[in-house]
PDB file of C-alpha atoms and ligand atoms in Angstrom:
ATOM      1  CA  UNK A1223       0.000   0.000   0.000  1.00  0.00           C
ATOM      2  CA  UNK A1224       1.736   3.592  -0.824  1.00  0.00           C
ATOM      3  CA  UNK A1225       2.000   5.841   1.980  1.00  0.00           C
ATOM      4  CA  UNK A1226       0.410   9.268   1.725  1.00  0.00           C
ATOM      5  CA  UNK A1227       3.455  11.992   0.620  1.00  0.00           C
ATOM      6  CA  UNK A1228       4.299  14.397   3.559  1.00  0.00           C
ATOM      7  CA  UNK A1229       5.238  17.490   1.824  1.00  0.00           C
ATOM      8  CA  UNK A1230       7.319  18.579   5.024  1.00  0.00           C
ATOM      9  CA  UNK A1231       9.429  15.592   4.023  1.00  0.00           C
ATOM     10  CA  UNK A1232       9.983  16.965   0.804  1.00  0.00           C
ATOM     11  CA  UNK A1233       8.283  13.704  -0.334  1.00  0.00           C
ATOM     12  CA  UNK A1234       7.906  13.441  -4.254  1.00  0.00           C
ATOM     13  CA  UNK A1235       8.341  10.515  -5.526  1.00  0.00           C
ATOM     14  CA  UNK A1236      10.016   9.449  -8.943  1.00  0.00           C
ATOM     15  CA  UNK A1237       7.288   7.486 -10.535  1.00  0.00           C
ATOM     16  CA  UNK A1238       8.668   7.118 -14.007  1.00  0.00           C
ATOM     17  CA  UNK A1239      10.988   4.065 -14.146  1.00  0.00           C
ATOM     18  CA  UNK A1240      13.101   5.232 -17.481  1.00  0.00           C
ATOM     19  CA  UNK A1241      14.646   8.353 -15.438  1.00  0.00           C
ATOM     20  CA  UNK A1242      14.588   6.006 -12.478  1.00  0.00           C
ATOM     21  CA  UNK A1243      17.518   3.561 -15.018  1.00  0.00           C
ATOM     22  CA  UNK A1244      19.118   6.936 -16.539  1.00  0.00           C
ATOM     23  CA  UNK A1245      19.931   7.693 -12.421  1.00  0.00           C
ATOM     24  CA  UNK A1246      21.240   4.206 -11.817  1.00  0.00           C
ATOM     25  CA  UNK A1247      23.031   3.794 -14.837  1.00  0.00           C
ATOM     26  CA  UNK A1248      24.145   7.628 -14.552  1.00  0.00           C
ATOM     27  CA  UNK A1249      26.535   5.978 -11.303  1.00  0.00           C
ATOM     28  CA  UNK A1250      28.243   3.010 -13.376  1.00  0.00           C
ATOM     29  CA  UNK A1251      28.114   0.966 -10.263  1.00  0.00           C
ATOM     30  CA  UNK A1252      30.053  -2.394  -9.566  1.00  0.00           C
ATOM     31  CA  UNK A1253      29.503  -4.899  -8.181  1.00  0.00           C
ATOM     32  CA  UNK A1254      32.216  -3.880  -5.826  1.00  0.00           C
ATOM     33  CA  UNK A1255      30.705  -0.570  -5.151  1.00  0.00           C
ATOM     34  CA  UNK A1256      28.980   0.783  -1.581  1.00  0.00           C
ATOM     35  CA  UNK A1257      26.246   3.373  -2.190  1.00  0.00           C
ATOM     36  CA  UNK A1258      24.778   5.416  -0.330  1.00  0.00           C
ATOM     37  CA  UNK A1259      21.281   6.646  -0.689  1.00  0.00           C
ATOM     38  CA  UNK A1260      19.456   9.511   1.235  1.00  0.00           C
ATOM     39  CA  UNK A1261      16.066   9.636   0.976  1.00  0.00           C
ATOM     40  CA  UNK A1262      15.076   5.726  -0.577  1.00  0.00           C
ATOM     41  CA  UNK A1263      11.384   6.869   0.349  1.00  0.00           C
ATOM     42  CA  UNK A1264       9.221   3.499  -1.221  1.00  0.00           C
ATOM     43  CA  UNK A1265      12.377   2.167  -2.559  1.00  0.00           C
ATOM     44  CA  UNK A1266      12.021   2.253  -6.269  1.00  0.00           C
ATOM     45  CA  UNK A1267      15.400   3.574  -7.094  1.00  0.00           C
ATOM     46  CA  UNK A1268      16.965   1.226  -3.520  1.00  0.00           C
ATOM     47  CA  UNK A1269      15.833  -1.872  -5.781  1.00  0.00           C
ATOM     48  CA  UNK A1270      17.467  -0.640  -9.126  1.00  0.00           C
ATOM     49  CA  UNK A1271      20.931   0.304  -7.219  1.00  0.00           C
ATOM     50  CA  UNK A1272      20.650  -2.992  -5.072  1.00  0.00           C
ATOM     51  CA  UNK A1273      20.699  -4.548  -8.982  1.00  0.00           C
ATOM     52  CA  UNK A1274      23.683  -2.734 -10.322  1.00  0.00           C
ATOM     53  CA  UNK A1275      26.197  -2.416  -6.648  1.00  0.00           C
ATOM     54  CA  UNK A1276      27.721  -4.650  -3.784  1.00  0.00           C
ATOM     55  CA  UNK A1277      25.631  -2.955  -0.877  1.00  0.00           C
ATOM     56  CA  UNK A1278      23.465  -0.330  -0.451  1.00  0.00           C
ATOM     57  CA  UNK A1279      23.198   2.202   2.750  1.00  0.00           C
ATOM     58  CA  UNK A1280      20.231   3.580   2.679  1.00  0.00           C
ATOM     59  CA  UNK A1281      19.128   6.977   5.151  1.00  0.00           C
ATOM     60  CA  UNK A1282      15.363   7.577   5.619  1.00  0.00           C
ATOM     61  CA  UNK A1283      13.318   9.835   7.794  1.00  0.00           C
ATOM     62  CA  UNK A1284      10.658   8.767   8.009  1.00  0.00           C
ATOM     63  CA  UNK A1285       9.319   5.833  10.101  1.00  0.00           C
ATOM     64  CA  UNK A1286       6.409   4.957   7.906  1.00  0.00           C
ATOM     65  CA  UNK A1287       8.656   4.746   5.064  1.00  0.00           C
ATOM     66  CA  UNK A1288      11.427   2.831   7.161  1.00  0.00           C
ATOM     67  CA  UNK A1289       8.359   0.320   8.087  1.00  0.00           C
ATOM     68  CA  UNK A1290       7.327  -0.116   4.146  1.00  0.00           C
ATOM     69  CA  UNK A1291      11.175  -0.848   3.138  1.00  0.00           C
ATOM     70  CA  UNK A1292      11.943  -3.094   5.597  1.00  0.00           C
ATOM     71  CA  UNK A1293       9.065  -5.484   4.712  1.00  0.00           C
ATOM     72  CA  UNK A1294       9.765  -4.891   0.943  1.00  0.00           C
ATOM     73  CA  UNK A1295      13.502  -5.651   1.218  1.00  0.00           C
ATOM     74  CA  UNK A1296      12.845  -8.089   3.830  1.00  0.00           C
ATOM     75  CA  UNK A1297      16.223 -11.040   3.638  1.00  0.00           C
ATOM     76  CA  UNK A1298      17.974  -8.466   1.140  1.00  0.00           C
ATOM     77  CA  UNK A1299      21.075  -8.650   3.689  1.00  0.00           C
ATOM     78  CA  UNK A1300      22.857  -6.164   1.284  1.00  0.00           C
ATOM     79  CA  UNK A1301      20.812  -3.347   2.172  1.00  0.00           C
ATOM     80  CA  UNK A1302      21.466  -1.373   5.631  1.00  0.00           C
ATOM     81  CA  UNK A1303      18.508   0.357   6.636  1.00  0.00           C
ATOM     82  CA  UNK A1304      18.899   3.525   8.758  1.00  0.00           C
ATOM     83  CA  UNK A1305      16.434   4.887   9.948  1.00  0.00           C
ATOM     84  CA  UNK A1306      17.174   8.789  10.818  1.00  0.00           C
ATOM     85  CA  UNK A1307      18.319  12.240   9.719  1.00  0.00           C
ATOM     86  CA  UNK A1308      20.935  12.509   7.344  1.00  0.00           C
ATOM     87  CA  UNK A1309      22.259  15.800   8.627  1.00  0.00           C
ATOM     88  CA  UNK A1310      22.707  13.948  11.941  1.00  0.00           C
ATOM     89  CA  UNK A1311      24.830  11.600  11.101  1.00  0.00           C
ATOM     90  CA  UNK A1312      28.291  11.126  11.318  1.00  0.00           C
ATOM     91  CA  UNK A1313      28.377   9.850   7.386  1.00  0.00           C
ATOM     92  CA  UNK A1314      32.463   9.269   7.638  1.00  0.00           C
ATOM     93  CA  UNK A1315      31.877   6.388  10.340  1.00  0.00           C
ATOM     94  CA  UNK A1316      28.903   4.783   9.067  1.00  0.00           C
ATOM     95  CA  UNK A1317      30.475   4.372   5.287  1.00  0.00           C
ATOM     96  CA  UNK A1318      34.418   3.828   7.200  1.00  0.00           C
ATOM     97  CA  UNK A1319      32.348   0.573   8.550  1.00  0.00           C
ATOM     98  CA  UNK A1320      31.335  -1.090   5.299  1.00  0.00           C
ATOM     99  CA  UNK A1321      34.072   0.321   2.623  1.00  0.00           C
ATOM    100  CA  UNK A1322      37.388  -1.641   2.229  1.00  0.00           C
ATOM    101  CA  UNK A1323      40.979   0.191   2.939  1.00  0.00           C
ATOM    102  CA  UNK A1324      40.975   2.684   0.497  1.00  0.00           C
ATOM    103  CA  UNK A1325      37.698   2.976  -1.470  1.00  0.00           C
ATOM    104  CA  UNK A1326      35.731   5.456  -1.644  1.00  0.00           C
ATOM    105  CA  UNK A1327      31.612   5.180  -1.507  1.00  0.00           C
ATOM    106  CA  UNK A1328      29.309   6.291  -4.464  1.00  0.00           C
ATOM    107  CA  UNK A1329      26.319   8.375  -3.057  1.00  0.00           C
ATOM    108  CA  UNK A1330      22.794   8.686  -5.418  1.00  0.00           C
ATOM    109  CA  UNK A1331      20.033  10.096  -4.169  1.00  0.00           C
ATOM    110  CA  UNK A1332      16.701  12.423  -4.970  1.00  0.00           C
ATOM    111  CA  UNK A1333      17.143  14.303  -2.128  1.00  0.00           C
ATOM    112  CA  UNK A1334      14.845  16.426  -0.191  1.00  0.00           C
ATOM    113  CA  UNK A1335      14.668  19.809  -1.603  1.00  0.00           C
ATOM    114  CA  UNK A1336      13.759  21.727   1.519  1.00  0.00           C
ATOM    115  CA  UNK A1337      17.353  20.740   2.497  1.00  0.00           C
ATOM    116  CA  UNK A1338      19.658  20.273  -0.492  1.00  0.00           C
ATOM    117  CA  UNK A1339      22.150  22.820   0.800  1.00  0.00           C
ATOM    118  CA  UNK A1340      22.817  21.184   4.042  1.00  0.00           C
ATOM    119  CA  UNK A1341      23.019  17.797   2.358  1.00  0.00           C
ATOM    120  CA  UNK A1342      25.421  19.529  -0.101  1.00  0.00           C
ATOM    121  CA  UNK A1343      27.590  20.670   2.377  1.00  0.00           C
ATOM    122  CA  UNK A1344      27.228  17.256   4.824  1.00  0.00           C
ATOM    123  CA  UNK A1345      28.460  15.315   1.625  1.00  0.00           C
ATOM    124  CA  UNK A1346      31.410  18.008   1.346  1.00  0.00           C
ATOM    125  CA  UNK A1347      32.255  17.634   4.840  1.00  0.00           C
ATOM    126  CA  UNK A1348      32.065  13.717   4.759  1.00  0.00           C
ATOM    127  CA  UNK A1349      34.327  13.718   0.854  1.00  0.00           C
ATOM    128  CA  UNK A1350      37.413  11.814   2.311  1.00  0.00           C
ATOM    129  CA  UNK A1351      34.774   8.863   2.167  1.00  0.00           C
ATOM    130  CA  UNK A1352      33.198   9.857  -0.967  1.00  0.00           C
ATOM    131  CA  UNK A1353      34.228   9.867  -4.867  1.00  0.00           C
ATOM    132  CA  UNK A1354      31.119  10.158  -7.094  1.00  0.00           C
ATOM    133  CA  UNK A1355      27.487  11.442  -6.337  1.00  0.00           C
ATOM    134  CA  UNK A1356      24.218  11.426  -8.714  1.00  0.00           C
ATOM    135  CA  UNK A1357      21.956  13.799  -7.766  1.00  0.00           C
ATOM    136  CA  UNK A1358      18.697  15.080  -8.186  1.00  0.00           C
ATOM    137  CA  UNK A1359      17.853  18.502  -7.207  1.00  0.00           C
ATOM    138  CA  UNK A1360      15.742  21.422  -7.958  1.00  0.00           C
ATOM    139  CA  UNK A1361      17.016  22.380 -11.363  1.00  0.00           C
ATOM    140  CA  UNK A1362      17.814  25.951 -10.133  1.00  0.00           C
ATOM    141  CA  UNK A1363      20.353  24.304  -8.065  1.00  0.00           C
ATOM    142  CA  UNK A1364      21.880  22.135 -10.570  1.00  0.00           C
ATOM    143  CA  UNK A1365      23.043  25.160 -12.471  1.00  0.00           C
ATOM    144  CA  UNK A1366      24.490  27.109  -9.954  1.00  0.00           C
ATOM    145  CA  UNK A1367      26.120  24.110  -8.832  1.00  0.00           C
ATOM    146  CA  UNK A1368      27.741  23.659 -12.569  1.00  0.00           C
ATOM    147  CA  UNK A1369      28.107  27.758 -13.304  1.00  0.00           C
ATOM    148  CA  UNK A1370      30.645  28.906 -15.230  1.00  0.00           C
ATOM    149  CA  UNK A1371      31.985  32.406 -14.201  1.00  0.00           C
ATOM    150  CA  UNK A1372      30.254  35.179 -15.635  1.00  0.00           C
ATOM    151  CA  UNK A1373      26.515  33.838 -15.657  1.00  0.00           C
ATOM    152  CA  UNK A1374      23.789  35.094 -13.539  1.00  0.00           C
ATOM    153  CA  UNK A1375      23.820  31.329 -11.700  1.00  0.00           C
ATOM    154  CA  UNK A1376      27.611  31.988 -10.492  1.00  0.00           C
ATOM    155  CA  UNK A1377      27.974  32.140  -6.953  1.00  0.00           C
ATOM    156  CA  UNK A1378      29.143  30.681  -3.524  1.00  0.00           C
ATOM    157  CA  UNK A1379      27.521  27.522  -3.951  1.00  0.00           C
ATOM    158  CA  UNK A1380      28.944  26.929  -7.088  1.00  0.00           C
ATOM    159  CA  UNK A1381      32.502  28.398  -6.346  1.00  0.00           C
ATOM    160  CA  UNK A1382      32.435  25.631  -2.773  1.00  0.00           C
ATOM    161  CA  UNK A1383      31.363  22.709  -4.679  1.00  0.00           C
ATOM    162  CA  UNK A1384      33.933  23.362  -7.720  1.00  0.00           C
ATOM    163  CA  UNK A1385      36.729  23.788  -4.792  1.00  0.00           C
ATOM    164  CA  UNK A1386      36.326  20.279  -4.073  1.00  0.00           C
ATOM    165  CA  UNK A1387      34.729  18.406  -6.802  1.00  0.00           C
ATOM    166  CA  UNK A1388      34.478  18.011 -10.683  1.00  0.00           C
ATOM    167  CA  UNK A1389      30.871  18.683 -11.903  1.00  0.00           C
ATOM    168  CA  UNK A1390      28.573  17.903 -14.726  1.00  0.00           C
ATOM    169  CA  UNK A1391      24.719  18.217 -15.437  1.00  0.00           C
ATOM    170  CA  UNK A1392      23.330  15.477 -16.630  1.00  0.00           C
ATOM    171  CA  UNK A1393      19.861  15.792 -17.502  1.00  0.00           C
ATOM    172  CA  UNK A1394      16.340  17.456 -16.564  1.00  0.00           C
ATOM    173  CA  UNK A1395      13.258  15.392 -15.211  1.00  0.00           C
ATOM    174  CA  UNK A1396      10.164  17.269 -15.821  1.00  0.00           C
ATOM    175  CA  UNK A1397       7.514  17.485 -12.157  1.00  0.00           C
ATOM    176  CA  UNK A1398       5.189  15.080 -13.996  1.00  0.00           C
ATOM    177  CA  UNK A1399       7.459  12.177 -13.527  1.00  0.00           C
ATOM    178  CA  UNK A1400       6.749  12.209  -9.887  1.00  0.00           C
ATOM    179  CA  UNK A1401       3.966  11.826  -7.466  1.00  0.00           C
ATOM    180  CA  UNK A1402       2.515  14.119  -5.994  1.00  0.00           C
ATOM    181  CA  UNK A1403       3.997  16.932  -8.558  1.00  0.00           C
ATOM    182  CA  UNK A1404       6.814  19.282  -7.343  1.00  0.00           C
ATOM    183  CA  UNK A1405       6.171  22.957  -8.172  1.00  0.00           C
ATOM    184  CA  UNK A1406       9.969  22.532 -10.011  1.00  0.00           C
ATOM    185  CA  UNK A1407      11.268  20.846 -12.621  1.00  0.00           C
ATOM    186  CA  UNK A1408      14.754  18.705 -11.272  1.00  0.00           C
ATOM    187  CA  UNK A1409      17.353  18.284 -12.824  1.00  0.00           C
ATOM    188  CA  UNK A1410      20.433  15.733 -12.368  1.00  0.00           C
ATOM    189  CA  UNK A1411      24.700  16.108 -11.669  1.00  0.00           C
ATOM    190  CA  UNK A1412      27.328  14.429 -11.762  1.00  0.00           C
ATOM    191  CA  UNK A1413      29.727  15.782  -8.720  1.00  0.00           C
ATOM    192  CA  UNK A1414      32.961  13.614  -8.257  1.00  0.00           C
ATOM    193  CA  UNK A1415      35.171  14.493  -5.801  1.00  0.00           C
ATOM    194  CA  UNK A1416      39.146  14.928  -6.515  1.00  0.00           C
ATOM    195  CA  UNK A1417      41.528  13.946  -4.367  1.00  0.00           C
ATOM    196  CA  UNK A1418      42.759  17.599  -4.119  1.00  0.00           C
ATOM    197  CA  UNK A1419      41.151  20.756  -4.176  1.00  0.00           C
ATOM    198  CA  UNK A1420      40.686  22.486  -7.578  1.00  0.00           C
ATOM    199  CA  UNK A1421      43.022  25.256  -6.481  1.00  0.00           C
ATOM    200  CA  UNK A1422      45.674  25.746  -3.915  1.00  0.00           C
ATOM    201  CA  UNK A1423      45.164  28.081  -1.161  1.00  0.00           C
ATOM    202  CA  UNK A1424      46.940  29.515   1.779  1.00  0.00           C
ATOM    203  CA  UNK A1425      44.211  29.046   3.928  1.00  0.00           C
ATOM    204  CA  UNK A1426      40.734  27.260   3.526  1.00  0.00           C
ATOM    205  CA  UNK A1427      38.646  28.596   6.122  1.00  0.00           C
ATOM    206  CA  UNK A1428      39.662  32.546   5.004  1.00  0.00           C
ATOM    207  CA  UNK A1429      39.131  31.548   1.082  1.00  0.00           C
ATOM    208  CA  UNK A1430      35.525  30.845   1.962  1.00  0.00           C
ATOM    209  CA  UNK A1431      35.061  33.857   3.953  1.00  0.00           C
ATOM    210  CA  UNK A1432      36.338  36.073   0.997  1.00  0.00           C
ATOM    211  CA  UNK A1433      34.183  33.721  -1.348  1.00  0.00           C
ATOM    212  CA  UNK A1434      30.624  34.377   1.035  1.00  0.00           C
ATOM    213  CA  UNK A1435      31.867  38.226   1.137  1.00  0.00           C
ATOM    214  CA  UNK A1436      32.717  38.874  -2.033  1.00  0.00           C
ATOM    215  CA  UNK A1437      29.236  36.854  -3.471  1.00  0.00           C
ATOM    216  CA  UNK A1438      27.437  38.680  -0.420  1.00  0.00           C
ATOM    217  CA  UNK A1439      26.818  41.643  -2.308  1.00  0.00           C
ATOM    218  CA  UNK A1440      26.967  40.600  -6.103  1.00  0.00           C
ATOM    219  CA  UNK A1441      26.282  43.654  -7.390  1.00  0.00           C
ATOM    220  CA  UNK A1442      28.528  45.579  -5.923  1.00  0.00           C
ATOM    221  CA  UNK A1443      31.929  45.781  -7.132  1.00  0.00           C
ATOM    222  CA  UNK A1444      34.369  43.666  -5.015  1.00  0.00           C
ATOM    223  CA  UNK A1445      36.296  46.072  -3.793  1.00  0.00           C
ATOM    224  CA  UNK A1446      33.106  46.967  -1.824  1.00  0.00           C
ATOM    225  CA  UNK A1447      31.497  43.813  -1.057  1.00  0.00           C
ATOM    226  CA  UNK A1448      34.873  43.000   0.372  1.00  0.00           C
ATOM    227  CA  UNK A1449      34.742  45.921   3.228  1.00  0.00           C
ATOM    228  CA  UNK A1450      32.548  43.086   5.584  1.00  0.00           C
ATOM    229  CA  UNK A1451      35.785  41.395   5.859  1.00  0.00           C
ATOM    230  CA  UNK A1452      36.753  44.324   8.031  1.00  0.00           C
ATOM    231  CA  UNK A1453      39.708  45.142   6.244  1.00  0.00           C
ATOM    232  CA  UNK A1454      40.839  48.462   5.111  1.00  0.00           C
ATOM    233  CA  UNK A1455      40.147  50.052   1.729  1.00  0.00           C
ATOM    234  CA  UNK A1456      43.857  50.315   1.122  1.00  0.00           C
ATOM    235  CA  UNK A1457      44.645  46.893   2.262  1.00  0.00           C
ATOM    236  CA  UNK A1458      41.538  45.516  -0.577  1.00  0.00           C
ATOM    237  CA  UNK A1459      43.096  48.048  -3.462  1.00  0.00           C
ATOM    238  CA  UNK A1460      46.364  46.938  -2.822  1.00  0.00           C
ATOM    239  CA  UNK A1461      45.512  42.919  -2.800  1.00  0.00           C
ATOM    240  CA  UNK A1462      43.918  42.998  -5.442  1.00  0.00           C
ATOM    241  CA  UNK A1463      46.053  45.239  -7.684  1.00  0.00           C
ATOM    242  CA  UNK A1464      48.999  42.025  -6.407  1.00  0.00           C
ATOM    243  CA  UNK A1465      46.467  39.726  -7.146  1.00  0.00           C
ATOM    244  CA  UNK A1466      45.671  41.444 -11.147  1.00  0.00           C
ATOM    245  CA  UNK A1467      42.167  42.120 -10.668  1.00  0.00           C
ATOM    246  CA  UNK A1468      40.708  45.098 -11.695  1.00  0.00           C
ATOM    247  CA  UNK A1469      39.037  47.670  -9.302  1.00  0.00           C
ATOM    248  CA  UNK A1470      35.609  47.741 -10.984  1.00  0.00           C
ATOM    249  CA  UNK A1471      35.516  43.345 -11.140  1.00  0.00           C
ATOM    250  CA  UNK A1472      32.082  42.095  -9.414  1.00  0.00           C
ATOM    251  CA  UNK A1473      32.647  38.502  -8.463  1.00  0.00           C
ATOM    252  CA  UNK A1474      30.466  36.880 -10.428  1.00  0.00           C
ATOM    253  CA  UNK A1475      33.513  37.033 -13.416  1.00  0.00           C
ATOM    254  CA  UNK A1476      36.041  35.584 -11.551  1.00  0.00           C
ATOM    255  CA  UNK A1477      37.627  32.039 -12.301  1.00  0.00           C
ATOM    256  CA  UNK A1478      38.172  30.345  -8.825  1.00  0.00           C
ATOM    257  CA  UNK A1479      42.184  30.693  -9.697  1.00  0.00           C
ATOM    258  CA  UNK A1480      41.513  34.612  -9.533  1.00  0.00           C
ATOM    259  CA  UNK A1481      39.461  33.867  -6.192  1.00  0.00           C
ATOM    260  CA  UNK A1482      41.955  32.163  -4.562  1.00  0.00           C
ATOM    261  CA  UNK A1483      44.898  34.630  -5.442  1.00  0.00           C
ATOM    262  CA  UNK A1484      42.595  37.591  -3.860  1.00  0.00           C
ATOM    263  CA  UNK A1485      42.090  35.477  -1.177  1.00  0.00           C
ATOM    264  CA  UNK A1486      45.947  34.754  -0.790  1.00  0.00           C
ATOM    265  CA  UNK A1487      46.865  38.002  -1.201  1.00  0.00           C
ATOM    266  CA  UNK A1488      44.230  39.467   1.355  1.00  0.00           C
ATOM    267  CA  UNK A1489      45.388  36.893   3.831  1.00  0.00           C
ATOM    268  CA  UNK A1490      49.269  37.831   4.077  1.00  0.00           C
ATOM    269  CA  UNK A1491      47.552  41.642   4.609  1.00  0.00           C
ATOM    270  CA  UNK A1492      44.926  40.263   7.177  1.00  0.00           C
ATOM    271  CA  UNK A1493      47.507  38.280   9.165  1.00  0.00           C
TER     272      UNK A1493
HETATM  273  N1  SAM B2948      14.146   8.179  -3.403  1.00  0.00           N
HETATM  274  C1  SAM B2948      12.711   8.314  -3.499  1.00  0.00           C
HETATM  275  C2  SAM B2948      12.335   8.506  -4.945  1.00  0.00           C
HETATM  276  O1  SAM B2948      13.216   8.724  -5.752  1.00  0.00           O
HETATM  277  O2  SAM B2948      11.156   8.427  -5.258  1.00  0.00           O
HETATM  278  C3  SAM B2948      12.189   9.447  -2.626  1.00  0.00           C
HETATM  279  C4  SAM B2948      12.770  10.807  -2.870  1.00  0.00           C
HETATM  280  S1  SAM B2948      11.962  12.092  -1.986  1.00  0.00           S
HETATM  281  C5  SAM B2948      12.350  13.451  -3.066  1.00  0.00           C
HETATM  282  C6  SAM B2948      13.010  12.491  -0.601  1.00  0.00           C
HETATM  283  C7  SAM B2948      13.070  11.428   0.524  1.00  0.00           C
HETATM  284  O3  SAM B2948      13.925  11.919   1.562  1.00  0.00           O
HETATM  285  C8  SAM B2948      11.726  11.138   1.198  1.00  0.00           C
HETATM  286  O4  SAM B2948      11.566   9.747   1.289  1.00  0.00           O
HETATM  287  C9  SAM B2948      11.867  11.772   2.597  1.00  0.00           C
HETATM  288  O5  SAM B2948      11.103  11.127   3.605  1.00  0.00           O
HETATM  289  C10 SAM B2948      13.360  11.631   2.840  1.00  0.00           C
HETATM  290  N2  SAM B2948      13.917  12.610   3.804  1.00  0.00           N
HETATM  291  C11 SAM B2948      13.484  13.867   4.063  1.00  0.00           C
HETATM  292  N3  SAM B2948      14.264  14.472   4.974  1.00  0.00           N
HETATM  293  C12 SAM B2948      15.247  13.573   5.299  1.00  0.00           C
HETATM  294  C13 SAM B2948      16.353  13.609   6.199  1.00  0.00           C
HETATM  295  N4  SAM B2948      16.624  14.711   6.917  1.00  0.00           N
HETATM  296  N5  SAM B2948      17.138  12.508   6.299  1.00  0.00           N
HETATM  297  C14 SAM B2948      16.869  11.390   5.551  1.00  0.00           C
HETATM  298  N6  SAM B2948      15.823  11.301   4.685  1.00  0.00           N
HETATM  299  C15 SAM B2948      15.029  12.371   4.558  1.00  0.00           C
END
């Protein structure tokens, strides 16, 4: 019997079985692989990943849901149920316990819109254990995540997932193919993290604060934006004239290279 969607849950489930393959096959699993999934809801995409990978870990919220799997996948020793909130849990454990010296787990999941950035940023935090993630998120998201500098989707988000991983959008899924209808149309990436960042920096924690300042305030120029940083004009003009980036630049046109050499250079003035 299908359990009522709570909306709170951001429950909409993917009803239409050919985007339900394209996701699978979008992971190239192994047999060798560990997924984890966030969000299995009924378990229509659980089964099709429990058909292509060695073991499945699968995070759900919701009880009811939890109930419904269990006695679907009942004897399927492969899968480890959890019942819980992913934000909650300590991702780099739970995956340490089931992946072998060395490998890395493959995360898929249509995840919860009312919390895609925290989910973003738990997978970020948890990307020693990780290598490559399918997606599905509001469509919106998908292209700031995969923004090229320049376009009205550039920003934060995009410059703190490019840091740390490669990107690429797959493909849109239009609301119809799930039940009830989301108000969005989805869309799918591809984000596989690298063993090292995209770009060196001097130090992590300060290149993000430049990044949230400088992206703060998109339309002002960066010279201005950058003042919440609580550093003096002369100190901003000077770091970025070392750094070769002109006075009137907004930050949506800068490459994460010219990010990072701002943020450098503002960080030998700042210490
Ligand atoms: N995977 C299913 C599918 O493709 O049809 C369901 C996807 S639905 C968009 C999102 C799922 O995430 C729901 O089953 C919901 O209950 C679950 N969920 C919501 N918040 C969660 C959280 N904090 N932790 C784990 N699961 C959560």
């Amino acid at each position: 019997m299908p359990v009522k969607a709570k909306k709170r849950l951001g429950q909409h489930f993917l009803r239409d079985r050919s985007y339900l393959i394209r996701i699978a096959e979008a992971a190239s699993l192994r047999p060798e692989d560990v997924v984890l999934e966030i969000g299995p809801g009924e378990g229509d995409l659980t089964e099709l990943l429990l058909e292509r990978a060695g073991r499945v870990i699968a995070v759900e919220i919701d009880p009811e849901l939890v109930a419904l799997l269990r006695s679907r996948f009942q004897g399927e020793d492969r899968l480890a149920l959890i019942q819980g909130d992913v934000l909650k849990l300590d991702l780099t454990s739970l995956l340490s316990e089931h992946l072998s010296v060395g490998s890395k787990a493959k995360v898929v999941a249509n995840i919860p819109y009312y919390i895609t950035s925290p989910i973003i940023e738990k997978l970020i935090e948890s990307r020693r254990v990780l290598g490559e993630c399918v997606l599905t998120v509001q469509r919106e998201v998908a292209r700031r995540i995969c923004a090229v500098p320049g376009s009205k989707e550039y920003g934060s988000l995009t410059v703190l997932v490019q840091y740390f991983a490669d990107v690429e959008l797959l493909f849109d899924i239009p609301p119809g193919a799930f039940r009830p209808r989301p108000k969005v149309t989805s869309s799918v990436v591809r984000i596989s993290f690298r063993e090292r960042p995209r770009v060196e920096v001097k130090d992590e924690g300060f290149f993000f604060r430049v990044v949230r300042a400088a992206f703060g305030q998109r339309r002002k120029m960066i010279k201005n934006a950058l003042r919440s940083l609580g550093l003096a004009d002369e100190a901003i003009r000077s770091a970025m004239e070392r750094a070769g980036i002109s006075l009137e630049e907004r930050a949506e046109s800068l490459t994460l290279e010219q990010l990072s050499r701002l943020a450098d250079e503002l960080f030998v003035s700042h210490a």
